[in-house]
C-alpha cells in the first residue's frame, strides 16, 4: 500500500504542475489568440456631446412632466419637491441634481422639508 501512495502523490503533483503551466501560457503575453473578425467600430462622437445630449433629454423629460421648463441654475429643494410631486422618476431627479452646478449645501430644514413631501432618500442624498 505504501508503494501505491508514493506513486500517486508525485503523479498528482506533476498533474497540478502541468495544469499550472498550461493555464499560465494562455494568460501570458506570448499566447496569441486570434479574435473573431468584427465590424469596424463607429467613429467616436465629438467630445462632450453625449453628456450634453443626455442632460438635454433629461431636462426635456422633466419639463414635460412638470408642465413647465426646469428652473435654470442649481437644484433647489423646492424644485426637487416639485419634480417628485409631478411624478418625475427619481433617477432623472438625481441626474438633474448631479449635473447642477454650484449647489448650496442643504441644511436640516431642507432635508425635513423634502422628506415630508415624499422625496426619496437617494434623491435627498444626492442633494
mmCIF file of N, CA and C in Angstrom:
data_model
loop_
_atom_site.group_PDB
_atom_site.id
_atom_site.type_symbol
_atom_site.label_atom_id
_atom_site.label_comp_id
_atom_site.label_asym_id
_atom_site.label_seq_id
_atom_site.Cartn_x
_atom_site.Cartn_y
_atom_site.Cartn_z
ATOM 1 N N UNK A 1 0.819 -1.195 0.000
ATOM 2 C CA UNK A 1 0.000 0.000 0.000
ATOM 3 C C UNK A 1 0.859 1.254 0.000
ATOM 4 N N UNK A 2 1.950 1.232 0.717
ATOM 5 C CA UNK A 2 2.857 2.375 0.712
ATOM 6 C C UNK A 2 3.405 2.646 -0.674
ATOM 7 N N UNK A 3 3.600 1.595 -1.449
ATOM 8 C CA UNK A 3 4.107 1.765 -2.807
ATOM 9 C C UNK A 3 3.085 2.509 -3.667
ATOM 10 N N UNK A 4 1.813 2.242 -3.454
ATOM 11 C CA UNK A 4 0.758 2.919 -4.221
ATOM 12 C C UNK A 4 0.710 4.398 -3.856
ATOM 13 N N UNK A 5 0.785 4.719 -2.564
ATOM 14 C CA UNK A 5 0.741 6.118 -2.127
ATOM 15 C C UNK A 5 1.950 6.895 -2.623
ATOM 16 N N UNK A 6 3.121 6.288 -2.604
ATOM 17 C CA UNK A 6 4.297 7.005 -3.090
ATOM 18 C C UNK A 6 4.230 7.214 -4.586
ATOM 19 N N UNK A 7 3.520 6.363 -5.314
ATOM 20 C CA UNK A 7 3.368 6.530 -6.749
ATOM 21 C C UNK A 7 2.308 7.592 -7.080
ATOM 22 N N UNK A 8 1.220 7.658 -6.282
ATOM 23 C CA UNK A 8 0.109 8.571 -6.553
ATOM 24 C C UNK A 8 0.485 10.015 -6.236
ATOM 25 N N UNK A 9 1.154 10.261 -5.144
ATOM 26 C CA UNK A 9 1.485 11.640 -4.749
ATOM 27 C C UNK A 9 2.332 12.365 -5.782
ATOM 28 N N UNK A 10 3.428 11.785 -6.276
ATOM 29 C CA UNK A 10 4.205 12.501 -7.299
ATOM 30 C C UNK A 10 3.413 12.733 -8.573
ATOM 31 N N UNK A 11 2.555 11.790 -8.961
ATOM 32 C CA UNK A 11 1.756 11.981 -10.170
ATOM 33 C C UNK A 11 0.737 13.104 -9.988
ATOM 34 N N UNK A 12 0.178 13.196 -8.799
ATOM 35 C CA UNK A 12 -0.757 14.278 -8.515
ATOM 36 C C UNK A 12 -0.048 15.626 -8.590
ATOM 37 N N UNK A 13 1.132 15.700 -8.005
ATOM 38 C CA UNK A 13 1.912 16.941 -8.049
ATOM 39 C C UNK A 13 2.311 17.285 -9.473
ATOM 40 N N UNK A 14 2.690 16.289 -10.245
ATOM 41 C CA UNK A 14 3.049 16.509 -11.631
ATOM 42 C C UNK A 14 1.846 17.026 -12.423
ATOM 43 N N UNK A 15 0.680 16.469 -12.181
ATOM 44 C CA UNK A 15 -0.530 16.910 -12.879
ATOM 45 C C UNK A 15 -0.867 18.355 -12.527
ATOM 46 N N UNK A 16 -0.733 18.709 -11.259
ATOM 47 C CA UNK A 16 -1.003 20.099 -10.839
ATOM 48 C C UNK A 16 0.006 21.038 -11.475
ATOM 49 N N UNK A 17 1.265 20.644 -11.499
ATOM 50 C CA UNK A 17 2.305 21.466 -12.083
ATOM 51 C C UNK A 17 2.050 21.693 -13.574
ATOM 52 N N UNK A 18 1.700 20.630 -14.300
ATOM 53 C CA UNK A 18 1.411 20.753 -15.728
ATOM 54 C C UNK A 18 0.184 21.625 -15.980
ATOM 55 N N UNK A 19 -0.812 21.504 -15.128
ATOM 56 C CA UNK A 19 -2.012 22.335 -15.257
ATOM 57 C C UNK A 19 -1.660 23.804 -15.066
ATOM 58 N N UNK A 20 -0.809 24.103 -14.111
ATOM 59 C CA UNK A 20 -0.398 25.495 -13.875
ATOM 60 C C UNK A 20 0.377 26.041 -15.065
ATOM 61 N N UNK A 21 1.212 25.229 -15.658
ATOM 62 C CA UNK A 21 1.984 25.685 -16.816
ATOM 63 C C UNK A 21 1.066 25.966 -17.995
ATOM 64 N N UNK A 22 0.147 25.047 -18.266
ATOM 65 C CA UNK A 22 -0.772 25.220 -19.394
ATOM 66 C C UNK A 22 -1.658 26.443 -19.171
ATOM 67 N N UNK A 23 -2.191 26.617 -17.983
ATOM 68 C CA UNK A 23 -3.045 27.774 -17.698
ATOM 69 C C UNK A 23 -2.242 29.052 -17.759
ATOM 70 N N UNK A 24 -1.020 29.024 -17.300
ATOM 71 C CA UNK A 24 -0.179 30.216 -17.327
ATOM 72 C C UNK A 24 0.177 30.633 -18.728
ATOM 73 N N UNK A 25 0.315 29.683 -19.647
ATOM 74 C CA UNK A 25 0.671 30.006 -21.023
ATOM 75 C C UNK A 25 -0.431 30.817 -21.698
ATOM 76 N N UNK A 26 -1.671 30.503 -21.397
ATOM 77 C CA UNK A 26 -2.777 31.233 -22.015
ATOM 78 C C UNK A 26 -2.880 32.664 -21.504
ATOM 79 N N UNK A 27 -2.450 32.892 -20.277
ATOM 80 C CA UNK A 27 -2.563 34.243 -19.731
ATOM 81 C C UNK A 27 -1.314 35.070 -19.983
ATOM 82 N N UNK A 28 -0.280 34.478 -20.561
ATOM 83 C CA UNK A 28 0.948 35.230 -20.809
ATOM 84 C C UNK A 28 0.788 36.086 -22.055
ATOM 85 N N UNK A 29 1.612 37.122 -22.194
ATOM 86 C CA UNK A 29 1.507 37.976 -23.380
ATOM 87 C C UNK A 29 1.962 37.270 -24.646
ATOM 88 N N UNK A 30 2.622 36.096 -24.524
ATOM 89 C CA UNK A 30 3.109 35.369 -25.684
ATOM 90 C C UNK A 30 2.046 34.484 -26.304
ATOM 91 N N UNK A 31 0.949 34.247 -25.593
ATOM 92 C CA UNK A 31 -0.126 33.428 -26.120
ATOM 93 C C UNK A 31 -0.919 34.256 -27.113
ATOM 94 N N UNK A 32 -0.991 33.809 -28.338
ATOM 95 C CA UNK A 32 -1.699 34.527 -29.394
ATOM 96 C C UNK A 32 -3.057 33.892 -29.610
ATOM 97 N N UNK A 33 -4.106 34.632 -29.343
ATOM 98 C CA UNK A 33 -5.454 34.156 -29.591
ATOM 99 C C UNK A 33 -6.046 35.068 -30.644
ATOM 100 N N UNK A 34 -6.422 34.522 -31.769
ATOM 101 C CA UNK A 34 -6.956 35.356 -32.833
ATOM 102 C C UNK A 34 -8.458 35.536 -32.623
ATOM 103 N N UNK A 35 -8.891 36.772 -32.356
ATOM 104 C CA UNK A 35 -10.319 37.001 -32.150
ATOM 105 C C UNK A 35 -11.092 36.884 -33.455
ATOM 106 N N UNK A 36 -12.371 36.637 -33.319
ATOM 107 C CA UNK A 36 -13.242 36.552 -34.484
ATOM 108 C C UNK A 36 -13.327 37.924 -35.135
ATOM 109 N N UNK A 37 -13.371 37.977 -36.436
ATOM 110 C CA UNK A 37 -13.461 39.282 -37.099
ATOM 111 C C UNK A 37 -14.766 39.985 -36.738
ATOM 112 N N UNK A 38 -14.665 41.262 -36.491
ATOM 113 C CA UNK A 38 -15.837 42.061 -36.137
ATOM 114 C C UNK A 38 -15.951 43.246 -37.063
ATOM 115 N N UNK A 39 -17.105 43.859 -37.039
ATOM 116 C CA UNK A 39 -17.315 45.058 -37.841
ATOM 117 C C UNK A 39 -16.498 46.202 -37.253
ATOM 118 N N UNK A 40 -16.064 47.130 -38.083
ATOM 119 C CA UNK A 40 -15.282 48.250 -37.553
ATOM 120 C C UNK A 40 -16.123 49.087 -36.592
ATOM 121 N N UNK A 41 -15.454 49.631 -35.590
ATOM 122 C CA UNK A 41 -16.136 50.452 -34.589
ATOM 123 C C UNK A 41 -16.588 51.763 -35.220
ATOM 124 N N UNK A 42 -17.736 52.283 -34.777
ATOM 125 C CA UNK A 42 -18.183 53.569 -35.313
ATOM 126 C C UNK A 42 -17.226 54.667 -34.861
ATOM 127 N N UNK A 43 -17.149 55.748 -35.616
ATOM 128 C CA UNK A 43 -16.242 56.821 -35.215
ATOM 129 C C UNK A 43 -16.684 57.419 -33.879
ATOM 130 N N UNK A 44 -15.734 57.853 -33.054
ATOM 131 C CA UNK A 44 -16.103 58.411 -31.752
ATOM 132 C C UNK A 44 -16.874 59.717 -31.906
ATOM 133 N N UNK A 45 -17.808 59.916 -30.988
ATOM 134 C CA UNK A 45 -18.597 61.152 -31.004
ATOM 135 C C UNK A 45 -17.717 62.316 -30.575
ATOM 136 N N UNK A 46 -18.129 63.488 -30.932
ATOM 137 C CA UNK A 46 -17.376 64.673 -30.535
ATOM 138 C C UNK A 46 -17.335 64.754 -29.015
ATOM 139 N N UNK A 47 -16.235 65.199 -28.501
ATOM 140 C CA UNK A 47 -16.026 65.239 -27.063
ATOM 141 C C UNK A 47 -17.054 66.140 -26.391
ATOM 142 N N UNK A 48 -17.737 65.606 -25.384
ATOM 143 C CA UNK A 48 -18.676 66.397 -24.596
ATOM 144 C C UNK A 48 -20.109 66.373 -25.087
ATOM 145 N N UNK A 49 -20.346 65.913 -26.314
ATOM 146 C CA UNK A 49 -21.717 65.989 -26.816
ATOM 147 C C UNK A 49 -22.633 64.978 -26.152
ATOM 148 N N UNK A 50 -22.117 63.824 -25.788
ATOM 149 C CA UNK A 50 -23.012 62.805 -25.246
ATOM 150 C C UNK A 50 -23.608 63.223 -23.906
ATOM 151 N N UNK A 51 -22.807 63.786 -23.000
ATOM 152 C CA UNK A 51 -23.342 64.219 -21.712
ATOM 153 C C UNK A 51 -24.318 65.378 -21.872
ATOM 154 N N UNK A 52 -24.010 66.285 -22.780
ATOM 155 C CA UNK A 52 -24.920 67.399 -23.006
ATOM 156 C C UNK A 52 -26.232 66.916 -23.619
ATOM 157 N N UNK A 53 -26.140 65.937 -24.523
ATOM 158 C CA UNK A 53 -27.355 65.380 -25.121
ATOM 159 C C UNK A 53 -28.218 64.683 -24.072
ATOM 160 N N UNK A 54 -27.583 63.893 -23.218
ATOM 161 C CA UNK A 54 -28.318 63.202 -22.159
ATOM 162 C C UNK A 54 -28.948 64.210 -21.209
ATOM 163 N N UNK A 55 -28.193 65.239 -20.842
ATOM 164 C CA UNK A 55 -28.715 66.265 -19.944
ATOM 165 C C UNK A 55 -29.898 66.990 -20.578
ATOM 166 N N UNK A 56 -29.793 67.295 -21.855
ATOM 167 C CA UNK A 56 -30.897 67.978 -22.545
ATOM 168 C C UNK A 56 -32.143 67.093 -22.610
ATOM 169 N N UNK A 57 -31.951 65.794 -22.883
ATOM 170 C CA UNK A 57 -33.102 64.873 -22.916
ATOM 171 C C UNK A 57 -33.734 64.749 -21.539
ATOM 172 N N UNK A 58 -32.899 64.634 -20.494
ATOM 173 C CA UNK A 58 -33.447 64.537 -19.133
ATOM 174 C C UNK A 58 -34.229 65.792 -18.769
ATOM 175 N N UNK A 59 -33.675 66.953 -19.071
ATOM 176 C CA UNK A 59 -34.385 68.212 -18.774
ATOM 177 C C UNK A 59 -35.689 68.299 -19.554
ATOM 178 N N UNK A 60 -35.687 67.837 -20.799
ATOM 179 C CA UNK A 60 -36.916 67.864 -21.602
ATOM 180 C C UNK A 60 -37.968 66.925 -21.016
ATOM 181 N N UNK A 61 -37.534 65.728 -20.577
ATOM 182 C CA UNK A 61 -38.475 64.786 -19.957
ATOM 183 C C UNK A 61 -39.039 65.349 -18.656
ATOM 184 N N UNK A 62 -38.163 65.962 -17.860
ATOM 185 C CA UNK A 62 -38.610 66.553 -16.595
ATOM 186 C C UNK A 62 -39.580 67.698 -16.867
ATOM 187 N N UNK A 63 -39.254 68.549 -17.839
ATOM 188 C CA UNK A 63 -40.123 69.681 -18.173
ATOM 189 C C UNK A 63 -41.482 69.196 -18.663
ATOM 190 N N UNK A 64 -41.507 68.113 -19.420
ATOM 191 C CA UNK A 64 -42.779 67.583 -19.920
ATOM 192 C C UNK A 64 -43.651 67.107 -18.755
ATOM 193 N N UNK A 65 -43.040 66.484 -17.754
ATOM 194 C CA UNK A 65 -43.817 66.010 -16.612
ATOM 195 C C UNK A 65 -44.192 67.139 -15.664
ATOM 196 N N UNK A 66 -43.320 68.152 -15.565
ATOM 197 C CA UNK A 66 -43.633 69.298 -14.695
ATOM 198 C C UNK A 66 -44.690 70.208 -15.315
ATOM 199 N N UNK A 67 -44.730 70.228 -16.644
ATOM 200 C CA UNK A 67 -45.645 71.140 -17.326
ATOM 201 C C UNK A 67 -45.064 72.526 -17.476
ATOM 202 N N UNK A 68 -43.793 72.677 -17.190
ATOM 203 C CA UNK A 68 -43.088 73.950 -17.330
ATOM 204 C C UNK A 68 -41.598 73.658 -17.472
ATOM 205 N N UNK A 69 -40.828 74.621 -17.968
ATOM 206 C CA UNK A 69 -39.380 74.384 -18.073
ATOM 207 C C UNK A 69 -38.744 74.242 -16.691
ATOM 208 N N UNK A 70 -37.671 73.494 -16.644
ATOM 209 C CA UNK A 70 -36.924 73.328 -15.399
ATOM 210 C C UNK A 70 -36.234 74.651 -15.094
ATOM 211 N N UNK A 71 -36.270 75.046 -13.826
ATOM 212 C CA UNK A 71 -35.652 76.308 -13.424
ATOM 213 C C UNK A 71 -34.154 76.273 -13.719
ATOM 214 N N UNK A 72 -33.639 77.340 -14.330
ATOM 215 C CA UNK A 72 -32.204 77.376 -14.589
ATOM 216 C C UNK A 72 -31.426 77.531 -13.279
ATOM 217 N N UNK A 73 -30.166 77.167 -13.319
ATOM 218 C CA UNK A 73 -29.335 77.302 -12.137
ATOM 219 C C UNK A 73 -29.268 76.031 -11.329
ATOM 220 N N UNK A 74 -28.777 76.140 -10.112
ATOM 221 C CA UNK A 74 -28.592 74.940 -9.287
ATOM 222 C C UNK A 74 -29.917 74.336 -8.830
ATOM 223 N N UNK A 75 -29.851 73.060 -8.496
ATOM 224 C CA UNK A 75 -31.032 72.364 -7.984
ATOM 225 C C UNK A 75 -31.361 72.899 -6.597
ATOM 226 N N UNK A 76 -32.629 73.119 -6.349
ATOM 227 C CA UNK A 76 -33.087 73.594 -5.040
ATOM 228 C C UNK A 76 -34.043 72.570 -4.445
ATOM 229 N N UNK A 77 -34.179 72.573 -3.124
ATOM 230 C CA UNK A 77 -35.135 71.643 -2.511
ATOM 231 C C UNK A 77 -36.558 71.822 -3.040
ATOM 232 N N UNK A 78 -36.987 73.057 -3.274
ATOM 233 C CA UNK A 78 -38.350 73.275 -3.759
ATOM 234 C C UNK A 78 -38.529 72.732 -5.175
ATOM 235 N N UNK A 79 -37.505 72.859 -6.008
ATOM 236 C CA UNK A 79 -37.577 72.322 -7.373
ATOM 237 C C UNK A 79 -37.622 70.788 -7.338
ATOM 238 N N UNK A 80 -36.843 70.189 -6.445
ATOM 239 C CA UNK A 80 -36.826 68.733 -6.314
ATOM 240 C C UNK A 80 -38.176 68.233 -5.805
ATOM 241 N N UNK A 81 -38.779 68.936 -4.862
ATOM 242 C CA UNK A 81 -40.104 68.558 -4.357
ATOM 243 C C UNK A 81 -41.134 68.669 -5.472
ATOM 244 N N UNK A 82 -41.052 69.724 -6.276
ATOM 245 C CA UNK A 82 -41.987 69.893 -7.390
ATOM 246 C C UNK A 82 -41.853 68.752 -8.394
ATOM 247 N N UNK A 83 -40.625 68.337 -8.662
ATOM 248 C CA UNK A 83 -40.410 67.220 -9.584
ATOM 249 C C UNK A 83 -40.975 65.926 -9.011
ATOM 250 N N UNK A 84 -40.763 65.699 -7.721
ATOM 251 C CA UNK A 84 -41.283 64.490 -7.077
ATOM 252 C C UNK A 84 -42.792 64.462 -7.129
ATOM 253 N N UNK A 85 -43.430 65.584 -6.818
ATOM 254 C CA UNK A 85 -44.889 65.646 -6.819
ATOM 255 C C UNK A 85 -45.464 65.515 -8.230
ATOM 256 N N UNK A 86 -44.671 65.883 -9.246
ATOM 257 C CA UNK A 86 -45.122 65.740 -10.626
ATOM 258 C C UNK A 86 -44.928 64.316 -11.140
ATOM 259 N N UNK A 87 -44.297 63.464 -10.336
ATOM 260 C CA UNK A 87 -44.116 62.069 -10.722
ATOM 261 C C UNK A 87 -42.883 61.800 -11.553
ATOM 262 N N UNK A 88 -41.903 62.704 -11.487
ATOM 263 C CA UNK A 88 -40.668 62.502 -12.239
ATOM 264 C C UNK A 88 -39.905 61.338 -11.607
ATOM 265 N N UNK A 89 -39.348 60.483 -12.437
ATOM 266 C CA UNK A 89 -38.572 59.339 -11.982
ATOM 267 C C UNK A 89 -37.389 59.825 -11.134
ATOM 268 N N UNK A 90 -37.162 59.225 -9.968
ATOM 269 C CA UNK A 90 -36.055 59.656 -9.113
ATOM 270 C C UNK A 90 -34.695 59.621 -9.808
ATOM 271 N N UNK A 91 -34.503 58.707 -10.765
ATOM 272 C CA UNK A 91 -33.220 58.682 -11.489
ATOM 273 C C UNK A 91 -32.998 59.964 -12.264
ATOM 274 N N UNK A 92 -34.074 60.504 -12.867
ATOM 275 C CA UNK A 92 -33.951 61.770 -13.595
ATOM 276 C C UNK A 92 -33.641 62.915 -12.639
ATOM 277 N N UNK A 93 -34.269 62.885 -11.471
ATOM 278 C CA UNK A 93 -34.029 63.948 -10.491
ATOM 279 C C UNK A 93 -32.583 63.889 -10.009
ATOM 280 N N UNK A 94 -32.091 62.691 -9.743
ATOM 281 C CA UNK A 94 -30.699 62.549 -9.296
ATOM 282 C C UNK A 94 -29.748 63.027 -10.384
ATOM 283 N N UNK A 95 -30.041 62.699 -11.624
ATOM 284 C CA UNK A 95 -29.217 63.156 -12.746
ATOM 285 C C UNK A 95 -29.246 64.685 -12.825
ATOM 286 N N UNK A 96 -30.420 65.270 -12.645
ATOM 287 C CA UNK A 96 -30.559 66.729 -12.651
ATOM 288 C C UNK A 96 -29.735 67.350 -11.519
ATOM 289 N N UNK A 97 -29.801 66.759 -10.342
ATOM 290 C CA UNK A 97 -29.046 67.278 -9.203
ATOM 291 C C UNK A 97 -27.551 67.157 -9.458
ATOM 292 N N UNK A 98 -27.116 66.003 -9.970
ATOM 293 C CA UNK A 98 -25.690 65.795 -10.210
ATOM 294 C C UNK A 98 -25.138 66.712 -11.291
ATOM 295 N N UNK A 99 -25.954 67.058 -12.271
ATOM 296 C CA UNK A 99 -25.494 67.934 -13.357
ATOM 297 C C UNK A 99 -25.624 69.416 -13.005
ATOM 298 N N UNK A 100 -26.304 69.734 -11.911
ATOM 299 C CA UNK A 100 -26.429 71.131 -11.497
ATOM 300 C C UNK A 100 -25.092 71.621 -10.968
ATOM 301 N N UNK A 101 -24.850 72.889 -11.176
ATOM 302 C CA UNK A 101 -23.592 73.477 -10.713
ATOM 303 C C UNK A 101 -23.839 74.393 -9.532
ATOM 304 N N UNK A 102 -22.861 74.540 -8.728
ATOM 305 C CA UNK A 102 -22.851 75.428 -7.548
ATOM 306 C C UNK A 102 -24.099 75.273 -6.673
ATOM 307 N N UNK A 103 -24.354 74.045 -6.265
ATOM 308 C CA UNK A 103 -25.486 73.774 -5.386
ATOM 309 C C UNK A 103 -25.116 74.186 -3.977
ATOM 310 N N UNK A 104 -26.004 74.926 -3.341
ATOM 311 C CA UNK A 104 -25.788 75.298 -1.945
ATOM 312 C C UNK A 104 -26.023 74.072 -1.079
ATOM 313 N N UNK A 105 -25.220 73.881 -0.044
ATOM 314 C CA UNK A 105 -25.450 72.714 0.828
ATOM 315 C C UNK A 105 -26.825 72.789 1.479
ATOM 316 N N UNK A 106 -27.469 71.636 1.588
ATOM 317 C CA UNK A 106 -28.785 71.613 2.219
ATOM 318 C C UNK A 106 -28.609 71.536 3.733
ATOM 319 N N UNK A 107 -29.543 72.138 4.430
ATOM 320 C CA UNK A 107 -29.495 72.096 5.898
ATOM 321 C C UNK A 107 -30.566 71.120 6.398
ATOM 322 N N UNK A 108 -30.678 70.990 7.687
ATOM 323 C CA UNK A 108 -31.622 70.050 8.290
ATOM 324 C C UNK A 108 -33.062 70.381 7.915
ATOM 325 N N UNK A 109 -33.397 71.670 7.858
ATOM 326 C CA UNK A 109 -34.767 72.057 7.488
ATOM 327 C C UNK A 109 -35.097 71.631 6.064
ATOM 328 N N UNK A 110 -34.110 71.760 5.141
ATOM 329 C CA UNK A 110 -34.327 71.334 3.756
ATOM 330 C C UNK A 110 -34.571 69.828 3.672
ATOM 331 N N UNK A 111 -33.798 69.075 4.440
ATOM 332 C CA UNK A 111 -33.947 67.616 4.435
ATOM 333 C C UNK A 111 -35.313 67.213 4.976
ATOM 334 N N UNK A 112 -35.729 67.841 6.059
ATOM 335 C CA UNK A 112 -37.052 67.556 6.633
ATOM 336 C C UNK A 112 -38.150 67.931 5.641
ATOM 337 N N UNK A 113 -38.007 69.101 5.009
ATOM 338 C CA UNK A 113 -38.978 69.573 4.024
ATOM 339 C C UNK A 113 -39.116 68.565 2.879
ATOM 340 N N UNK A 114 -37.983 68.098 2.336
ATOM 341 C CA UNK A 114 -38.035 67.155 1.223
ATOM 342 C C UNK A 114 -38.602 65.807 1.673
ATOM 343 N N UNK A 115 -38.213 65.371 2.859
ATOM 344 C CA UNK A 115 -38.706 64.091 3.378
ATOM 345 C C UNK A 115 -40.219 64.135 3.596
ATOM 346 N N UNK A 116 -40.724 65.226 4.152
ATOM 347 C CA UNK A 116 -42.167 65.359 4.391
ATOM 348 C C UNK A 116 -42.967 65.402 3.102
ATOM 349 N N UNK A 117 -42.333 65.835 2.001
ATOM 350 C CA UNK A 117 -43.034 65.929 0.724
ATOM 351 C C UNK A 117 -42.785 64.725 -0.175
ATOM 352 N N UNK A 118 -42.251 63.641 0.399
ATOM 353 C CA UNK A 118 -42.160 62.382 -0.330
ATOM 354 C C UNK A 118 -40.961 62.209 -1.238
ATOM 355 N N UNK A 119 -39.942 63.033 -1.078
ATOM 356 C CA UNK A 119 -38.738 62.874 -1.895
ATOM 357 C C UNK A 119 -37.995 61.633 -1.408
ATOM 358 N N UNK A 120 -37.562 60.800 -2.343
ATOM 359 C CA UNK A 120 -36.885 59.550 -1.974
ATOM 360 C C UNK A 120 -35.512 59.823 -1.366
ATOM 361 N N UNK A 121 -35.069 58.877 -0.536
ATOM 362 C CA UNK A 121 -33.804 59.024 0.188
ATOM 363 C C UNK A 121 -32.620 59.200 -0.749
ATOM 364 N N UNK A 122 -32.604 58.464 -1.865
ATOM 365 C CA UNK A 122 -31.492 58.582 -2.803
ATOM 366 C C UNK A 122 -31.393 59.992 -3.364
ATOM 367 N N UNK A 123 -32.524 60.612 -3.614
ATOM 368 C CA UNK A 123 -32.540 61.978 -4.140
ATOM 369 C C UNK A 123 -32.038 62.949 -3.079
ATOM 370 N N UNK A 124 -32.479 62.766 -1.843
ATOM 371 C CA UNK A 124 -32.032 63.638 -0.752
ATOM 372 C C UNK A 124 -30.531 63.485 -0.570
ATOM 373 N N UNK A 125 -30.027 62.251 -0.662
ATOM 374 C CA UNK A 125 -28.585 62.057 -0.518
ATOM 375 C C UNK A 125 -27.811 62.699 -1.656
ATOM 376 N N UNK A 126 -28.392 62.732 -2.846
ATOM 377 C CA UNK A 126 -27.727 63.367 -3.982
ATOM 378 C C UNK A 126 -27.623 64.872 -3.808
ATOM 379 N N UNK A 127 -28.568 65.440 -3.022
ATOM 380 C CA UNK A 127 -28.526 66.880 -2.782
ATOM 381 C C UNK A 127 -27.334 67.210 -1.916
#
